Short mmCIF file of C-alpha atoms and ligand atoms in Angstrom, two decimals:
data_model
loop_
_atom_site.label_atom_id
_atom_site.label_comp_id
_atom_site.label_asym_id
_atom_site.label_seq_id
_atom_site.Cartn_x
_atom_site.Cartn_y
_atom_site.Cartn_z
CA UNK A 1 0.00 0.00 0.00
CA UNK A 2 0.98 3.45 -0.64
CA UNK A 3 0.84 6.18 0.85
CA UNK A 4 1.01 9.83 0.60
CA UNK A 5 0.34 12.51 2.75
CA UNK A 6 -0.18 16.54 1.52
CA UNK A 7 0.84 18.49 4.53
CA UNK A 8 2.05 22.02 4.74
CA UNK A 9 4.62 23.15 8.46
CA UNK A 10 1.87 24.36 11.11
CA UNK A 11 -1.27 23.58 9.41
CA UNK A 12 -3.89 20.83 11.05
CA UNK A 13 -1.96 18.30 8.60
CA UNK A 14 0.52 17.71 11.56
CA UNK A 15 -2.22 15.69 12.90
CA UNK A 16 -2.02 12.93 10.11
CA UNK A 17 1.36 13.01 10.10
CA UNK A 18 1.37 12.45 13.65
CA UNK A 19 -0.76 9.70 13.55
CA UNK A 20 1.12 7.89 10.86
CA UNK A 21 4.56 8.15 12.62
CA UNK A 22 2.98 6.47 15.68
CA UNK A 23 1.65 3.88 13.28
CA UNK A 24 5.00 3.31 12.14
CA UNK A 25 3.64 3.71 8.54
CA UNK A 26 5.52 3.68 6.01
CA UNK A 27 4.63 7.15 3.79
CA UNK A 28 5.99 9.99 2.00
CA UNK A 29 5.21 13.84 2.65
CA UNK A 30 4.66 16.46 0.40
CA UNK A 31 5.32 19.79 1.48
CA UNK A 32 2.93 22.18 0.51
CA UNK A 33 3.40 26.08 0.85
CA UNK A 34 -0.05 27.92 1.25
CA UNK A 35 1.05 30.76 1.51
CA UNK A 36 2.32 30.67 -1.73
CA UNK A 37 -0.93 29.51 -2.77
CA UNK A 38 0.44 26.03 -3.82
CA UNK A 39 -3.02 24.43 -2.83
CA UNK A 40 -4.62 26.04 -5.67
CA UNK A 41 -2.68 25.13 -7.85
CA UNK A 42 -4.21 22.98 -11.02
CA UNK A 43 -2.20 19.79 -9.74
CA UNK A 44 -3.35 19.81 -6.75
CA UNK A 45 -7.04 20.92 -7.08
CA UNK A 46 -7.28 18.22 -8.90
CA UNK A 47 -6.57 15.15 -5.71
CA UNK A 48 -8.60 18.56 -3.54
CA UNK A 49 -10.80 20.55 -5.13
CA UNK A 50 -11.46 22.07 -1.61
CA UNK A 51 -7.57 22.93 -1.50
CA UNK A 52 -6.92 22.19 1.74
CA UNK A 53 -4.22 20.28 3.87
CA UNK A 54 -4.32 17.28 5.06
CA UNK A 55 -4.82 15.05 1.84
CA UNK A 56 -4.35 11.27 1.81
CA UNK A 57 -3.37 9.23 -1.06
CA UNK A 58 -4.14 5.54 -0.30
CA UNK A 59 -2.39 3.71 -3.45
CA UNK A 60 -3.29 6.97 -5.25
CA UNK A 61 -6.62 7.38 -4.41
CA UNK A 62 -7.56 10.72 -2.15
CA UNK A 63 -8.75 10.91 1.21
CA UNK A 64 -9.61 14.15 2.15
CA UNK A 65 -10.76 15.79 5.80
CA UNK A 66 -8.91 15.50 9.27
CA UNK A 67 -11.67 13.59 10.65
CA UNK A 68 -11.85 10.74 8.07
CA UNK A 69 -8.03 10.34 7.54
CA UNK A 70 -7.39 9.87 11.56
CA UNK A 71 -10.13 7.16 11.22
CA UNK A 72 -8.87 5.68 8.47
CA UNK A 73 -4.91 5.31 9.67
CA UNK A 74 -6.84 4.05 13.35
CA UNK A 75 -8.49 1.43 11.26
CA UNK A 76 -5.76 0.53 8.94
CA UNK A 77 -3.37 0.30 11.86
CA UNK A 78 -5.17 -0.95 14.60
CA UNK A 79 -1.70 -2.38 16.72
CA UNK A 80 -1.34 1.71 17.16
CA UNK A 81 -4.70 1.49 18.84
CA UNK A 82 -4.86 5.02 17.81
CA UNK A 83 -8.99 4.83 18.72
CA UNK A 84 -10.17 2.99 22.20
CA UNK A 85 -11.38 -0.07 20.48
CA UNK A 86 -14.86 -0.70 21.08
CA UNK A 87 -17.93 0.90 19.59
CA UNK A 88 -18.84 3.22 22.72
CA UNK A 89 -15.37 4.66 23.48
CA UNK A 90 -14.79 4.81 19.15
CA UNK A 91 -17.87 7.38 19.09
CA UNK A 92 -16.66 8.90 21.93
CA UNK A 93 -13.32 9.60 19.85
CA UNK A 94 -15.68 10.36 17.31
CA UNK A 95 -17.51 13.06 18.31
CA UNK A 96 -14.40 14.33 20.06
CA UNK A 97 -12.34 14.68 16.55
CA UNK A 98 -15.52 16.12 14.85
CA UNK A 99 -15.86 19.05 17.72
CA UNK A 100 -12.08 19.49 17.31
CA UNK A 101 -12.95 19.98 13.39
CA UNK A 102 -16.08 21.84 13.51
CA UNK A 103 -15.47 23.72 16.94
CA UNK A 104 -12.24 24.97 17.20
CA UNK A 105 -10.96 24.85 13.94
CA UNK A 106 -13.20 27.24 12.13
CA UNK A 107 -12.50 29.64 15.13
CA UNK A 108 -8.55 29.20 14.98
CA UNK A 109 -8.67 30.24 11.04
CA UNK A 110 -11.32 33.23 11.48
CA UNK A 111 -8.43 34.38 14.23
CA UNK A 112 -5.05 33.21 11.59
CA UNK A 113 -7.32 35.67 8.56
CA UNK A 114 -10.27 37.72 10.21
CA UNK A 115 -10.43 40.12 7.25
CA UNK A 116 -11.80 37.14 5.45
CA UNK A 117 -14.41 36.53 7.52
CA UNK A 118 -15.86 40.59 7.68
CA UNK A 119 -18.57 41.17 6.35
CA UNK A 120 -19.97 45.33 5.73
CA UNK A 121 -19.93 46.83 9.34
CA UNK A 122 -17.39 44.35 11.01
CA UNK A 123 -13.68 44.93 11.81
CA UNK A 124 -11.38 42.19 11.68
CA UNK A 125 -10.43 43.18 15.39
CA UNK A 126 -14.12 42.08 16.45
CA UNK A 127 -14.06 38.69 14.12
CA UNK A 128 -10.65 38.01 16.24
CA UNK A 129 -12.59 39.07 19.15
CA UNK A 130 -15.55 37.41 18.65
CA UNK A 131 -13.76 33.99 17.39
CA UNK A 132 -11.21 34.43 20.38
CA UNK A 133 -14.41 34.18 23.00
CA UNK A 134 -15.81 31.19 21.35
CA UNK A 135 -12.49 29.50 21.91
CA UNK A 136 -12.19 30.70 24.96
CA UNK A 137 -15.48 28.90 25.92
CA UNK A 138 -14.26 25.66 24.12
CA UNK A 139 -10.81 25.15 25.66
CA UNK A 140 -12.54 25.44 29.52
CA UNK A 141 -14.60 22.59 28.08
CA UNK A 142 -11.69 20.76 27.36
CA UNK A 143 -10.28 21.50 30.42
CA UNK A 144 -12.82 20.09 32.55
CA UNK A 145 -12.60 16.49 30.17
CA UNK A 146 -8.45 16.42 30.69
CA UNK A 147 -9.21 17.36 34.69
CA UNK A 148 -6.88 14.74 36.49
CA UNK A 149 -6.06 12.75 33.44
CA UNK A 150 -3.27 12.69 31.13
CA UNK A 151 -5.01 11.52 28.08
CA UNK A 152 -9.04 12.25 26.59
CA UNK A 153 -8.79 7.82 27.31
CA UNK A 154 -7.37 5.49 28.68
CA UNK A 155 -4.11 5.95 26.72
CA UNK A 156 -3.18 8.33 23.81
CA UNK A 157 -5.33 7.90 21.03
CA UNK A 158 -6.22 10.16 17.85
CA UNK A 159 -8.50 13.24 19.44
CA UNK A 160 -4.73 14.13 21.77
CA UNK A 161 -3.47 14.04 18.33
CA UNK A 162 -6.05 16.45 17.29
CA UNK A 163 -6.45 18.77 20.19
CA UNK A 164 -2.40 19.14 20.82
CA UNK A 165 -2.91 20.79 17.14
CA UNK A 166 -5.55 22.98 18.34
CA UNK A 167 -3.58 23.97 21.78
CA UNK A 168 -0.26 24.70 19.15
CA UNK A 169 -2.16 26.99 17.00
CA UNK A 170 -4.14 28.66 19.63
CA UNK A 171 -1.26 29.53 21.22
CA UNK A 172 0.81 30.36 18.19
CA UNK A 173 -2.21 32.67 17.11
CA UNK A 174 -2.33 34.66 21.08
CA UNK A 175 -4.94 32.58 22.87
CA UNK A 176 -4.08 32.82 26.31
CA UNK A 177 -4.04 29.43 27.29
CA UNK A 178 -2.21 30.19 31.03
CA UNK A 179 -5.81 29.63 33.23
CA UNK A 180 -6.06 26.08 31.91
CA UNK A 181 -3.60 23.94 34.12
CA UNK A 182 -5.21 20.51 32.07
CA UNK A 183 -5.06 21.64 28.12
CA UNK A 184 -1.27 22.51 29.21
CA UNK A 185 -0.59 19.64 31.06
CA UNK A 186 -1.85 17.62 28.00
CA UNK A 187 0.03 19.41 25.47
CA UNK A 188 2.99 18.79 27.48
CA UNK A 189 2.50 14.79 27.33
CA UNK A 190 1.76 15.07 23.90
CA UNK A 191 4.62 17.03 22.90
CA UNK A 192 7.00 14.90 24.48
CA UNK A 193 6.16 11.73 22.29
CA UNK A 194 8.64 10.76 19.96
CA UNK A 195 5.92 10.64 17.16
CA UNK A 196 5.31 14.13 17.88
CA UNK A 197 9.17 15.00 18.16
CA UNK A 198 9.49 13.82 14.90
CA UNK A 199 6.63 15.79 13.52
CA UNK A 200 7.98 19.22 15.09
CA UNK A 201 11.41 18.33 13.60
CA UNK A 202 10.54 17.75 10.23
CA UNK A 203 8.55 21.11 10.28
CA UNK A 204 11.40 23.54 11.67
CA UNK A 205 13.26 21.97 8.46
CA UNK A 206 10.56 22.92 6.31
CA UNK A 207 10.82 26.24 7.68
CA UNK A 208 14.78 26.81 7.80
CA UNK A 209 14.47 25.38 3.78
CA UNK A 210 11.80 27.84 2.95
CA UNK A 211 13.65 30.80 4.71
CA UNK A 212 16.64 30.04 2.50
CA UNK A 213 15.08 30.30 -0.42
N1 GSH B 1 -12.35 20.63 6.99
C1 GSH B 1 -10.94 20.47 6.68
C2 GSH B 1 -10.23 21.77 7.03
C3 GSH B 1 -8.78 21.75 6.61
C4 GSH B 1 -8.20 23.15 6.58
O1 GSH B 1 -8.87 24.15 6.82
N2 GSH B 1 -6.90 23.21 6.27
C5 GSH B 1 -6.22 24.49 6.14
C6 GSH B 1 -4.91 24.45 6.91
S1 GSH B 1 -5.13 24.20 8.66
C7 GSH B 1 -5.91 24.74 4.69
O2 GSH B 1 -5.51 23.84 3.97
N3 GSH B 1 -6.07 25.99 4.23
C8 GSH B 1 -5.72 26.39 2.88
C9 GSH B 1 -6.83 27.12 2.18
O3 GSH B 1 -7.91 27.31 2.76
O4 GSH B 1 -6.64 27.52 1.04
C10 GSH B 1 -10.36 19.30 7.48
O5 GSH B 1 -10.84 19.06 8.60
O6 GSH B 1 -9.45 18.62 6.99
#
């Protein structure tokens, strides 16, 4: 099987990446710059139309969306026992990557480009605030789930995966993240993994490459 993963440095593709590497998969990356606007670019709208990272190629054949490519690698890998297992704690994971996807995410990219999001009347200071708040009320959420655990399970399964992305960009983007003891203890455990290591590595070489050129 082949496979091929379209990621671009600090974008939710980390996540699949992640996943993969504590799969052991074998897989190659390709680096995508969008800021340069490489996902719209004819080759590539035509594996993602949507142009967005993360894309899977499974023997050439594209995956697209976080959600269904951390299923997919949990199911194609199950010895990672990257999901809990059974049918209860895999819709818990479940509903806990799709929240991660439809609750923080669009919030973390109205904050990365608020001018996007303004419509007539609205600053893109009050679409950072606004988005800011909701996140806000999301992470002390999360905060109460992670209370006095390390992991969202009984181990380290795909939503850490997920939500270490989410702490990472909140934090790169200014969400103040200092009030939630849990998040940061979590982001700590999931930083420290070797897959994740790995991951963080391969990115700050992305990024020295790009700033040569
Ligand atoms: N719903 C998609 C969202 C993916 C997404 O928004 N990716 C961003 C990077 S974090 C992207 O590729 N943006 C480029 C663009 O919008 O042109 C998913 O969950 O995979």
């Amino acid at each position: 099987m082949k496979l091929d993963l379209f990621y671009a440095p600090v974008a939710c593709s980390l996540v699949p990446f992640l996943l993969l590497e504590e799969a052991g998969a074998s897989f190659e990356v390709h680096v995508l710059n969008l800021r340069a606007g490489e996902q719209s670019a004819p080759a590539y709208l035509s594996l993602n139309p949507k142009h967005k990272v993360p894309l899977l190629l499974v023997d050439g054949v594209p995956l697209s969306e976080n959600l269904a490519i951390q299923t997919w690698i949990a199911r194609s890998f199950p010895e990672a026992r990257l999901l809990p297992g059974e049918t209860w704690g895999d819709c818990q994971a479940l509903s806990l990557l799709s929240w991660f996807a439809s609750g923080f995410h669009p919030h973390l990219s109205r904050i990365n480009q608020p001018a996007k999001y303004c419509g007539a009347g609205c600053t893109p200071g009050q679409v950072t605030e606004i988005a800011t708040q909701q996140l806000a009320a999301r992470f002390r959420i999360a905060e109460d789930l992670l209370a006095g655990t390390t992991w969202f399970f009984d181990r380290f399964t795909a939503p850490d995966a997920y939500f270490f992305w989410c702490c990472r960009r909140a934090g790169q983007l200014g969400v103040d993240l200092s009030a939630l003891p849990s998040c940061r203890r979590h982001f700590e455990a999931v930083g420290s993994r070797a897959s994740a290591r790995a991951v963080l590595g391969f990115e700050r070489e992305c990024t020295e490459r790009s700033r040569r050129t």
